[in-house]
CSV table of C-alpha atoms in Angstrom, one decimal:
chain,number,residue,atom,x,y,z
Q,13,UNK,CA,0.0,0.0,0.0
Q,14,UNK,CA,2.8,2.4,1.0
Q,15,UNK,CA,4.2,1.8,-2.5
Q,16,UNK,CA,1.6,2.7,-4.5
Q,17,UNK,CA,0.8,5.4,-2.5
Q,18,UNK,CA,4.4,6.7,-3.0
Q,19,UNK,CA,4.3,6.5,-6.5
Q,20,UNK,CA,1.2,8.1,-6.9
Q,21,UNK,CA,2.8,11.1,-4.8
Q,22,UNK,CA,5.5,11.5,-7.4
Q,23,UNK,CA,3.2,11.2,-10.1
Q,24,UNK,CA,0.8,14.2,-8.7
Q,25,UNK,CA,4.3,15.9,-7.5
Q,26,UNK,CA,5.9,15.5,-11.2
Q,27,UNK,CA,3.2,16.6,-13.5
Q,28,UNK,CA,2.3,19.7,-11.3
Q,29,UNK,CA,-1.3,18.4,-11.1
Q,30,UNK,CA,-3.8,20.5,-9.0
Q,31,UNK,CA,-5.1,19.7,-5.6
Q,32,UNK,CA,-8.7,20.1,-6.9
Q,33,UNK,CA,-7.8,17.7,-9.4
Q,34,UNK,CA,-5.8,15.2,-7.5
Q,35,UNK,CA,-8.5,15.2,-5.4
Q,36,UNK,CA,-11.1,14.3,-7.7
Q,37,UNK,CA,-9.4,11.4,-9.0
Q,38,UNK,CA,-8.4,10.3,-5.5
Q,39,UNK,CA,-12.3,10.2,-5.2
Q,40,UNK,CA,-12.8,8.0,-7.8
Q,41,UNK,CA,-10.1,5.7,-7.3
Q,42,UNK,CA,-11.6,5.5,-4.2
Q,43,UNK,CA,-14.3,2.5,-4.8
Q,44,UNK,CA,-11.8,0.4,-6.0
Q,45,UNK,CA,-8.9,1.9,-3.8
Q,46,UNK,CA,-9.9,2.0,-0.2
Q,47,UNK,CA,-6.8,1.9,1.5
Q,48,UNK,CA,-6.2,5.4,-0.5
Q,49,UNK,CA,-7.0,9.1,1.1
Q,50,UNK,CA,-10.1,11.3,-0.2
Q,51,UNK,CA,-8.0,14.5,0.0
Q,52,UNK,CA,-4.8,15.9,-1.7
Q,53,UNK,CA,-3.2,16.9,1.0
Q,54,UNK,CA,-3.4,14.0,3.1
Q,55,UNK,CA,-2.1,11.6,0.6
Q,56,UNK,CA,1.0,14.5,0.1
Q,57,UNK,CA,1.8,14.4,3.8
Q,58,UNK,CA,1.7,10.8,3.9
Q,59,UNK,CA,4.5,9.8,6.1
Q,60,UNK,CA,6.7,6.8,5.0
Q,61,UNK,CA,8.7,4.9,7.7
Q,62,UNK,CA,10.1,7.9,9.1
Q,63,UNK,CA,12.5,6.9,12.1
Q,64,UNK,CA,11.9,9.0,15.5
Q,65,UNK,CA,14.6,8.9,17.6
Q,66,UNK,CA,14.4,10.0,21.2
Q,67,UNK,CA,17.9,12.8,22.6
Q,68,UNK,CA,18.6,13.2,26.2
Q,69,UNK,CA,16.9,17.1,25.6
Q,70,UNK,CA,14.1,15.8,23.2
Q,71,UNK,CA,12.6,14.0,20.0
Q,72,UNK,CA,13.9,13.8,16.6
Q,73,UNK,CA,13.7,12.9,13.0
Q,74,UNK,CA,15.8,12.3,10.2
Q,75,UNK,CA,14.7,12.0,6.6
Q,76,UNK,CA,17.3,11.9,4.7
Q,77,UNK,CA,19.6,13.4,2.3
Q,78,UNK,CA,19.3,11.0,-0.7
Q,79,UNK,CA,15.6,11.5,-0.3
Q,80,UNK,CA,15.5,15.3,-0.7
Q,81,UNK,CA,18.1,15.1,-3.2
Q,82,UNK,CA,15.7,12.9,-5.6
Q,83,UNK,CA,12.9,14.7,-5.4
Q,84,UNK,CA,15.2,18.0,-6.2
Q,85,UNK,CA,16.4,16.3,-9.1
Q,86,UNK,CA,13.1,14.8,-10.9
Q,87,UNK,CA,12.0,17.7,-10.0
Q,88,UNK,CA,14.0,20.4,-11.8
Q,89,UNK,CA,15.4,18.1,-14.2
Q,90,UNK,CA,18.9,18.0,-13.5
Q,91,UNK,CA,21.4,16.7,-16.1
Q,92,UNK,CA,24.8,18.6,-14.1
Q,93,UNK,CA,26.8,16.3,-12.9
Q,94,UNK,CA,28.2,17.3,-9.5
Q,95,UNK,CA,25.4,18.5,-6.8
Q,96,UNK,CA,27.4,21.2,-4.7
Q,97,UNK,CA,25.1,21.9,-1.4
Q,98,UNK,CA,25.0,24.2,1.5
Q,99,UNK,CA,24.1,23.2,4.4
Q,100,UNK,CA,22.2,25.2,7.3
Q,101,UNK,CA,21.8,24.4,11.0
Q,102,UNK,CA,20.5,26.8,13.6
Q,103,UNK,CA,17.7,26.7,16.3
Q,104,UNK,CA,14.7,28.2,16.1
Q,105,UNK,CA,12.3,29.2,18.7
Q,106,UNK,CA,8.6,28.0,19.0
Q,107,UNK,CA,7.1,29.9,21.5
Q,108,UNK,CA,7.3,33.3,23.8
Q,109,UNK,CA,6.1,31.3,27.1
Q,110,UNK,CA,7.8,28.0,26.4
Q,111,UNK,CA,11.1,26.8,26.1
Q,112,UNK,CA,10.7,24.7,23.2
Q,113,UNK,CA,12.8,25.0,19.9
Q,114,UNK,CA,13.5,23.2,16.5
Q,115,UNK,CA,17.0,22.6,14.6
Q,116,UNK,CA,16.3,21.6,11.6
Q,117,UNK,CA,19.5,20.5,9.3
Q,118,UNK,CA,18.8,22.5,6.0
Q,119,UNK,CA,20.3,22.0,2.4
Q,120,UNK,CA,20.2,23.6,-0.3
Q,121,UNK,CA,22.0,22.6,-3.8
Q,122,UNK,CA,23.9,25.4,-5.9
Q,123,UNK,CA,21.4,26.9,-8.7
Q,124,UNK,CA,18.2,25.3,-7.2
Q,125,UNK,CA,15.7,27.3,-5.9
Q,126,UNK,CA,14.0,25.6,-3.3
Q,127,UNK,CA,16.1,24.5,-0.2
Q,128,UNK,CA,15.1,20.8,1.7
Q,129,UNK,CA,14.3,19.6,5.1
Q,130,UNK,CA,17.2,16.8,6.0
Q,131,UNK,CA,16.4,16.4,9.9
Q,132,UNK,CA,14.3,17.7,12.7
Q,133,UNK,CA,14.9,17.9,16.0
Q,134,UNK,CA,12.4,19.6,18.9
Q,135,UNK,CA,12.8,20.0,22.4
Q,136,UNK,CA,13.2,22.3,25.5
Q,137,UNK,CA,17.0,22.9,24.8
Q,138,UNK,CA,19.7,22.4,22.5
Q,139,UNK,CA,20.6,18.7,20.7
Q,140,UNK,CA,21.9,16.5,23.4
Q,141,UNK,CA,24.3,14.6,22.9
Q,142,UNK,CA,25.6,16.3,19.7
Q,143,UNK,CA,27.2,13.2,18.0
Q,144,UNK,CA,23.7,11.4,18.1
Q,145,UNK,CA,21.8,14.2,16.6
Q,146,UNK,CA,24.6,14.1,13.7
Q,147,UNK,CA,25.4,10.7,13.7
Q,148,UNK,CA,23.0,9.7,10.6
Q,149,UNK,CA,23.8,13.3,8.5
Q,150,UNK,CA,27.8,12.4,8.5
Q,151,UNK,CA,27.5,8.9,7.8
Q,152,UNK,CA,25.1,9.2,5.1
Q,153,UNK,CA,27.2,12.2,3.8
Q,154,UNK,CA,29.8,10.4,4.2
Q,155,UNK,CA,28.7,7.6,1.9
Q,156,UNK,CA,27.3,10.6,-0.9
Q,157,UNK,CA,30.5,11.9,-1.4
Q,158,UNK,CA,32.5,8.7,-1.5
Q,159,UNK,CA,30.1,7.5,-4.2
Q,160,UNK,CA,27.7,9.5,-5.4
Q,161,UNK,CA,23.8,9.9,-6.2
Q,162,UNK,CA,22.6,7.3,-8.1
Q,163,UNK,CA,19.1,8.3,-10.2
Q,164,UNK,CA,17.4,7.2,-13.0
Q,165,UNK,CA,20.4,5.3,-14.0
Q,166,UNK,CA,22.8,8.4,-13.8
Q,167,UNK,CA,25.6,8.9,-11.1
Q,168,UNK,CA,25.7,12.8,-9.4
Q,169,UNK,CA,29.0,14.0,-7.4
Q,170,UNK,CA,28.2,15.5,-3.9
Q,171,UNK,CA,30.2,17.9,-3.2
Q,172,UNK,CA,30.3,20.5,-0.2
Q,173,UNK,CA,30.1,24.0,-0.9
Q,174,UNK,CA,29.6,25.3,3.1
Q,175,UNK,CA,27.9,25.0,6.7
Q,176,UNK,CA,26.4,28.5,7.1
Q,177,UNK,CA,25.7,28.8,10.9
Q,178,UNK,CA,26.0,31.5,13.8
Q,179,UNK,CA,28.6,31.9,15.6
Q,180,UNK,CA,27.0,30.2,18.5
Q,181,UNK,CA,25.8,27.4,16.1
Q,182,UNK,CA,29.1,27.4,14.8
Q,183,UNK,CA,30.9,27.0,18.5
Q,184,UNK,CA,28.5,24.3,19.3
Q,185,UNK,CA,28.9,22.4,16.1
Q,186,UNK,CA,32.6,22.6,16.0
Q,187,UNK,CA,32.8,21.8,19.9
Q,188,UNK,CA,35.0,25.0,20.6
Q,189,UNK,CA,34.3,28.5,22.8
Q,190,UNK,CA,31.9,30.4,22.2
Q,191,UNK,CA,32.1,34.5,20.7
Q,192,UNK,CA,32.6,35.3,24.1
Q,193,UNK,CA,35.3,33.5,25.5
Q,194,UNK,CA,39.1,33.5,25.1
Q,195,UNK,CA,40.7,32.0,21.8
Q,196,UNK,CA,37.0,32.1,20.7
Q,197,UNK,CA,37.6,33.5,17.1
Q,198,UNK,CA,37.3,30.5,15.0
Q,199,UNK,CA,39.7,32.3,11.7
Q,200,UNK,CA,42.6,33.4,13.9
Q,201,UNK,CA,44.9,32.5,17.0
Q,202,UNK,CA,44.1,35.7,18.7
Q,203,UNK,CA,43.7,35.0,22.2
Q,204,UNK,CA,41.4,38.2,23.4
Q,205,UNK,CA,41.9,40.4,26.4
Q,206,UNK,CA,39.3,40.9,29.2
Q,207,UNK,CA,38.4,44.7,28.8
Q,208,UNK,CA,35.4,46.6,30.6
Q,209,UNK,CA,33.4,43.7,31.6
Q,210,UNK,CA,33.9,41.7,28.0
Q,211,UNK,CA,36.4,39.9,26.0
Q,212,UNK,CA,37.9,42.2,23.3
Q,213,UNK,CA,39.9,40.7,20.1
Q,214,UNK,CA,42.8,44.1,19.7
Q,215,UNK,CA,45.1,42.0,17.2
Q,216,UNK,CA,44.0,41.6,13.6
Q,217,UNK,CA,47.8,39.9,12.8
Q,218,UNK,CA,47.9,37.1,14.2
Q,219,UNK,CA,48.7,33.3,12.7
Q,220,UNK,CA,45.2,32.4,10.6
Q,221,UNK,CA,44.0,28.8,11.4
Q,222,UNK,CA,44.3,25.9,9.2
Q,223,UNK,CA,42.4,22.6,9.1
Q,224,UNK,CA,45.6,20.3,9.7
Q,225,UNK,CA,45.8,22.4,13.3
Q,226,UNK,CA,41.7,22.7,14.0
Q,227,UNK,CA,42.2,18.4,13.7
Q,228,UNK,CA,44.9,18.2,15.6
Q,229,UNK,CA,43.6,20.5,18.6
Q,230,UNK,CA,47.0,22.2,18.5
Q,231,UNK,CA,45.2,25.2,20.2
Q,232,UNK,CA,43.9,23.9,23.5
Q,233,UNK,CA,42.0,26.9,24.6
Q,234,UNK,CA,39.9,27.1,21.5
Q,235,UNK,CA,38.6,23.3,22.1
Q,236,UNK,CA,36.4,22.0,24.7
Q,237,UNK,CA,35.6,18.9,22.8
Q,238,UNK,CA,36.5,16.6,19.4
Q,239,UNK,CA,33.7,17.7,17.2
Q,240,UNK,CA,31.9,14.7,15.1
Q,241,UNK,CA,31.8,16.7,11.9
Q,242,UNK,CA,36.1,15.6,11.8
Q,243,UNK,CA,34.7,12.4,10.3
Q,244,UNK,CA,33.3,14.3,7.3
Q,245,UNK,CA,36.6,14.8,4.4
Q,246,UNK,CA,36.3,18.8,4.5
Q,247,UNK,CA,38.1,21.2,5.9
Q,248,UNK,CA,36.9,22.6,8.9
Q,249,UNK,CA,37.7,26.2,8.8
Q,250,UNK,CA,37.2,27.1,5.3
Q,251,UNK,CA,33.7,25.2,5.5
Q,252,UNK,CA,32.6,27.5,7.5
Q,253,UNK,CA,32.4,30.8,5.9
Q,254,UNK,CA,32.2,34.2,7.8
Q,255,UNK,CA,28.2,35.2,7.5
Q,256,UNK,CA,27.8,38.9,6.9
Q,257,UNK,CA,24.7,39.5,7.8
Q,258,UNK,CA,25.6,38.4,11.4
Q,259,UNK,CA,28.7,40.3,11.3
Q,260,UNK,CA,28.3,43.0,9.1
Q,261,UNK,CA,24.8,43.9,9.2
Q,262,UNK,CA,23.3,42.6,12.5
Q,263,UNK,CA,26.8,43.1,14.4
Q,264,UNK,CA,28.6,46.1,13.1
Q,265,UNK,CA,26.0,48.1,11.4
Q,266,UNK,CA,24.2,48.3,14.2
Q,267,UNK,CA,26.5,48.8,17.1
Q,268,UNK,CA,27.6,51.8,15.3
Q,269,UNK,CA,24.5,53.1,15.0
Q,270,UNK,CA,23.1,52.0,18.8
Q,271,UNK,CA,26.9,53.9,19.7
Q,272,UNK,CA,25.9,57.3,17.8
Q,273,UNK,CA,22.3,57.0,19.4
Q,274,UNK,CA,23.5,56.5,23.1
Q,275,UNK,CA,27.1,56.0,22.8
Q,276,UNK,CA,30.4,57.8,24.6
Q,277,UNK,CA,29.3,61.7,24.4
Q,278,UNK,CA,32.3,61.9,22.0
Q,279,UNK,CA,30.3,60.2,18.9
Q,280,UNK,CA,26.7,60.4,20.5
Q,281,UNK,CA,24.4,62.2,17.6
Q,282,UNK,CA,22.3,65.1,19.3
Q,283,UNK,CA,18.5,65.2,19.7
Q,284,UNK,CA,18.3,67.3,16.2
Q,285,UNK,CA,20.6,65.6,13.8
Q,286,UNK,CA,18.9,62.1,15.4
Q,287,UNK,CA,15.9,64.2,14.0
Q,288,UNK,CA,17.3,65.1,10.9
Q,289,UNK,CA,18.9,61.4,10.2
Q,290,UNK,CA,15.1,59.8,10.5
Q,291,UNK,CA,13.5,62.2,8.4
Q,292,UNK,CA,16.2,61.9,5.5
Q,293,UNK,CA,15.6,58.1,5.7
Q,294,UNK,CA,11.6,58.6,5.7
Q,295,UNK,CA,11.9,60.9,2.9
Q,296,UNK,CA,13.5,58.0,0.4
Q,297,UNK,CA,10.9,55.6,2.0
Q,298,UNK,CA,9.0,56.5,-1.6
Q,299,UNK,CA,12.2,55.7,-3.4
Q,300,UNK,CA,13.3,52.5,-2.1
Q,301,UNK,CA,12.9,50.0,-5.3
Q,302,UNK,CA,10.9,46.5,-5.0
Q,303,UNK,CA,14.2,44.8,-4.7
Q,304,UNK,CA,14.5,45.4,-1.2
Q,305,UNK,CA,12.6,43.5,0.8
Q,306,UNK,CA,11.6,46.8,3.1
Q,307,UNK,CA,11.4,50.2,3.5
Q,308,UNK,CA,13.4,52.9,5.1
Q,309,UNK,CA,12.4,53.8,8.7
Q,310,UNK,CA,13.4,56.4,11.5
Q,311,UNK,CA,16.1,55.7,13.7
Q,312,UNK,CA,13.1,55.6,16.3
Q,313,UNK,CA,12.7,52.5,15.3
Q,314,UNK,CA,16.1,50.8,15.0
Q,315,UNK,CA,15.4,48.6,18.1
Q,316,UNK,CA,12.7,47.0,15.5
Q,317,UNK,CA,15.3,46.8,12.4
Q,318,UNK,CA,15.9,43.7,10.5
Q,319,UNK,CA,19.3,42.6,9.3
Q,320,UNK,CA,18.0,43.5,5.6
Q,321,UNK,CA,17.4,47.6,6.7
Q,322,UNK,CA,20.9,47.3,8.3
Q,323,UNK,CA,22.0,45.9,5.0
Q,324,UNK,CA,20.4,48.8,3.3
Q,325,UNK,CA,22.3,51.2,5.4
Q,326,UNK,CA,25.8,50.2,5.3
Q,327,UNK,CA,25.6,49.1,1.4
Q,328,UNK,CA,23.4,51.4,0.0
Q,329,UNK,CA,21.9,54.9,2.1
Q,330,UNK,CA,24.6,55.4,4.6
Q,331,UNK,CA,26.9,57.7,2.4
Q,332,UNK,CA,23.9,60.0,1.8
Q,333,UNK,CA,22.0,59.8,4.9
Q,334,UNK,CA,25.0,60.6,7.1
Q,335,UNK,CA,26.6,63.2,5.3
Q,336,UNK,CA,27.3,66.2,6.4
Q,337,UNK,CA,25.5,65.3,9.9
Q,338,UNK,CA,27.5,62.6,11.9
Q,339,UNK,CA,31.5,63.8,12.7
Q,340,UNK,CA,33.1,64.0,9.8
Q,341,UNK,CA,35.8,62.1,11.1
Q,342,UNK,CA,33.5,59.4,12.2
Q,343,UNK,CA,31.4,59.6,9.1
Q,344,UNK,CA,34.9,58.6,7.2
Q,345,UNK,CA,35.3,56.0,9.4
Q,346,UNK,CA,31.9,54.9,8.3
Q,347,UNK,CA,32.8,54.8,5.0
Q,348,UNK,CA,35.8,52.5,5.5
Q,349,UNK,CA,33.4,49.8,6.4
Q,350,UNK,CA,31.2,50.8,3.6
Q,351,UNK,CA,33.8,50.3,0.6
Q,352,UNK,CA,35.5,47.5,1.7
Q,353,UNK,CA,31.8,45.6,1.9
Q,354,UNK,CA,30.6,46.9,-0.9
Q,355,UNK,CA,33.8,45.6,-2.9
Q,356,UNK,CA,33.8,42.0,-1.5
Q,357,UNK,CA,30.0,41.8,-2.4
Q,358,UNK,CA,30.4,42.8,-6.5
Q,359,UNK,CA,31.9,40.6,-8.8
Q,360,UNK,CA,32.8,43.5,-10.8
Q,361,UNK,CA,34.5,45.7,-7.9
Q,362,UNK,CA,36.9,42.4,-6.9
Q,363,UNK,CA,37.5,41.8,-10.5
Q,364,UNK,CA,38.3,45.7,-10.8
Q,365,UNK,CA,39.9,46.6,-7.6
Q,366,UNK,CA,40.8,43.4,-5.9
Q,367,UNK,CA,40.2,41.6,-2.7
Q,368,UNK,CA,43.6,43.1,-1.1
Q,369,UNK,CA,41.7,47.0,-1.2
Q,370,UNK,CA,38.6,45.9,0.6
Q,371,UNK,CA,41.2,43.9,3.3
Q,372,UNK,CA,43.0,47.2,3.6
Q,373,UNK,CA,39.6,49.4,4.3
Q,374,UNK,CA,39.0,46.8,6.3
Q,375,UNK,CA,41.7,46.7,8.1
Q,376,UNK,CA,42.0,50.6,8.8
Q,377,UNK,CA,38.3,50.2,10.1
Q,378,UNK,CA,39.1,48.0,12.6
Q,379,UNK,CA,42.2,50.2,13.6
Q,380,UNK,CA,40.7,53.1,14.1
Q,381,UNK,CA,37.9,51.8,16.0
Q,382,UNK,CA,39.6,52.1,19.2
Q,383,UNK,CA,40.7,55.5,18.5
Q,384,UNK,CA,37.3,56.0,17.6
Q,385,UNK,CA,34.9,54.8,19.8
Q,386,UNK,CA,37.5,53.1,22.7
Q,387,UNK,CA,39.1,49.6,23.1
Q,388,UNK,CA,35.7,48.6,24.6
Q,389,UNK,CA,33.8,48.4,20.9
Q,390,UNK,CA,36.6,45.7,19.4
Q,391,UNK,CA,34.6,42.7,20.4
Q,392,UNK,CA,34.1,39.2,18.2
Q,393,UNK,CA,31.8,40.9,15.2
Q,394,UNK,CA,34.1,43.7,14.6
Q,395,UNK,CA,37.3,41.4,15.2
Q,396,UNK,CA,35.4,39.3,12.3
C-alpha cells in the first residue's frame, strides 16, 4: 500500500497536477482503492517509515539526504553532474512562554531554488548529545560523497560548498568557545583580552587557522571537545564561511548606530541631527525599489530593524544619509566599512579593484575603531 501510494505522490508531485484535481481522481479511485485518502493533502503528507529517535533534551527525526536530493532532481530536471550543497543548522524558537525550539538540518544545492528539510529535532534545549543528533547526517554524507547519487540510471558527485551557521551554532557544532570567550575567534589564534566587563579581540595579525591544526587541537584553549563533523573529508575552517549578515549587518551596522544613538558623548548624535537622520531616511521611504525586501524607517525605530534595513544602510543609504550630519571624522570612518563591503559583495568591484583593497579598508576600520569609539567596541563581530 505504501508503495503505491508513494508512486502516486510522485506522479501528482511531477506533473504539477492541481489539488482540486488530484483530489477528484483520489475520489474515484476511491471505490476500487480503499486503502487510499479522499484529499490531496493527506495523501502529500503521507508519512513513509520515518524513524523517531528520542535525545537526552528531546525528539527527533531524520529523513534523509538522498531522499531530498531525488525529489530535487526529478523535480528540476537535473542533467549537471556534480550537486554542490549548502548546508544550514540553527535553532529556532517556538514559543514566547515555552522553552521549546526546533533545529532543523537545512540544504540547499547550488542553482536550485528551493532548499530541503534533512532532519528535525524539537525540544526544551539544544541537541543533546551532539554526536547522536549528527550521527546519521555524517554517515550518510559520508557515503554521498565517496560514491555519489545514483538516479534514473545516472551517477551525481556531492560535493560540499559550506555550513552556514551562527557563531554560536558554529561554537556548538565545531565543539569549541563560544564568541565570548578567550581563543573564541574561529579564523585566527588571537587569544582576546578581558576589557570593561567583556572579551575584546585588539590583534587583527595574528597566525590564521588551518584545518591540519583545527584536527589536531593544537590550540587547546579554542577546544572543549573533538567535534563529530572531523569524520566528514572537509576542511573545517574554510567550510565554515564568515556570515555577513551576522557580522556585518546585525553586528557592526548596528553597534555603530546604537553607539551614535546612546554612545560615549564623544560620537553620540544630538536630539536634532537624530531628528534630521530619521527624516532623510523617511523621505527615500517612496524611493526605495521592489528589490528590497523593506522600506526605510526612523532611527526611532532601529530597536525594530531587520538585518536587511541594516544591510540597506551600510551598502546602499549610509553615504547620503550621514553626510554632512555625523562627525566628519566618524562619518569617514563609516565609509571605511562601507567600501571594503561593498567591494567584496560585487563581482565586478573584486575583479576591478581586488580583494587586497577591501582587506586594507578593512583593516583601517578595525584600527581606528579604538581611537574612535574606545578599546571597549573591538569585540568578536568587529574582530570578524
Amino acid at each position: 500500500m505504501k508503495v503505491a501510494m508513494w508512486k502516486k505522490m510522485l506522479w501528482a508531485i511531477k506533473g504539477n497536477v492541481s489539488h482540486t484535481n488530484l483530489t477528484n481522481l483520489l475520489h474515484i479511485l476511491h471505490t476500487y482503492h480503499p486503502e487510499l485518502p479522499l484529499d490531496s493533502r493527506t495523501l502529500l503528507d503521507t508519512s513513509f517509515n520515518i524513524k523517531h529517535v528520542s535525545l537526552e533534551t528531546g525528539g527527533f527525526v531524520y529523513f534523509g539526504i538522498k531522499y531530498c536530493l531525488r525529489n530535487l532532481v526529478s523535480k528540476y530536471n537535473a542533467f549537471s553532474g556534480v550537486l554542490d550543497i549548502t548546508f544550514n543548522i540553527d535553532g529556532l524558537p517556538l514559543f514566547n512562554s515555552r522553552n521549546v525550539q526546533l533545529w532543523p538540518i537545512w540544504g540547499k544545492v547550488a542553482n536550485f531554488e528551493s532548499p530541503f528539510v534533512v532532519a528535525v529535532f524539537c525540544g526544551g534545549a539544544k541537541p543533546s548529545p551532539l554526536t547522536s543528533y549528527l550521527s546519521d547526517f555524517i554517515q550518510e554524507l559520508k557515503h554521498l560523497l565517496k560514491n555519489g547519487l545514483l538516479f534514473s540510471e545516472k551517477t551525481y558527485s556531492i560535493s560540499i560548498h559550506s555550513f552556514v551557521c551562527d557563531a554560536p551554532v558554529k561554537a556548538f557544532l565545531k565543539c569549541i568557545k563560544t564568541h565570548n570567550g578567550y581563543s573564541g575567534c574561529e579564523r585566527c589564534l588571537e587569544p582576546g583580552e578581558y576589557f570593561n566587563g567583556r572579551v575584546v579581540l585588539t590583534g587583527i595579525l595574528a597566525p590564521k587557522r588551518n584545518n591540519r591544526l583545527f584536527r589536531m587541537q593544537l590550540d587547546e584553549e579554542h577546544h572543549i571537545g573533538i567535534s563529530p563533523l572531523v569524520d566528514l573529508p572537509i576542511d573545517l575552517v574554510i567550510k565554515f564561511p564568515i556570515d555577513y549578515m551576522h557580522f556585518g549587518c546585525l553586528g557592526v551596522m548596528r553597534k555603530l548606530i546604537n553607539v551614535w544613538l546612546s554612545g560615549s558623548l564623544r560620537t553620540r548624535l544630538s536630539s536634532s541631527k537624530t531628528k534630521e537622520i530619521s527624516r532623510r531616511l523617511e523621505s527615500i521611504k517612496s524611493c526605495i525599489p521592489f528589490e528590497f525586501n523593506r522600506k526605510t524607517r526612523s532611527l526611532l525605530e532601529v530597536s525594530c530593524w531587520k538585518a536587511t534595513e541594516f544591510r540597506t544602510t551600510l551598502l546602499y543609504t549610509g553615504p547620503a544619509i550621514f553626510r554632512n550630519i555625523v562627525d566628519m571624522t566618524v562619518y569617514e570612518h563609516f565609509l571605511l566599512l562601507h567600501c571594503g563591503f561593498t567591494i567584496l559583495l560585487c563581482k565586478k568591484h573584486l575583479d576591478n579593484l581586488g580583494s587586497l583593497l577591501a582587506k586594507q579598508l578593512l583593516d583601517n576600520f578595525v584600527k581606528h575603531s579604538e581611537t574612535l569609539y574606545g578599546r571597549e567596541c573591538l569585540v568578536y563581530n568587529v574582530h570578524m
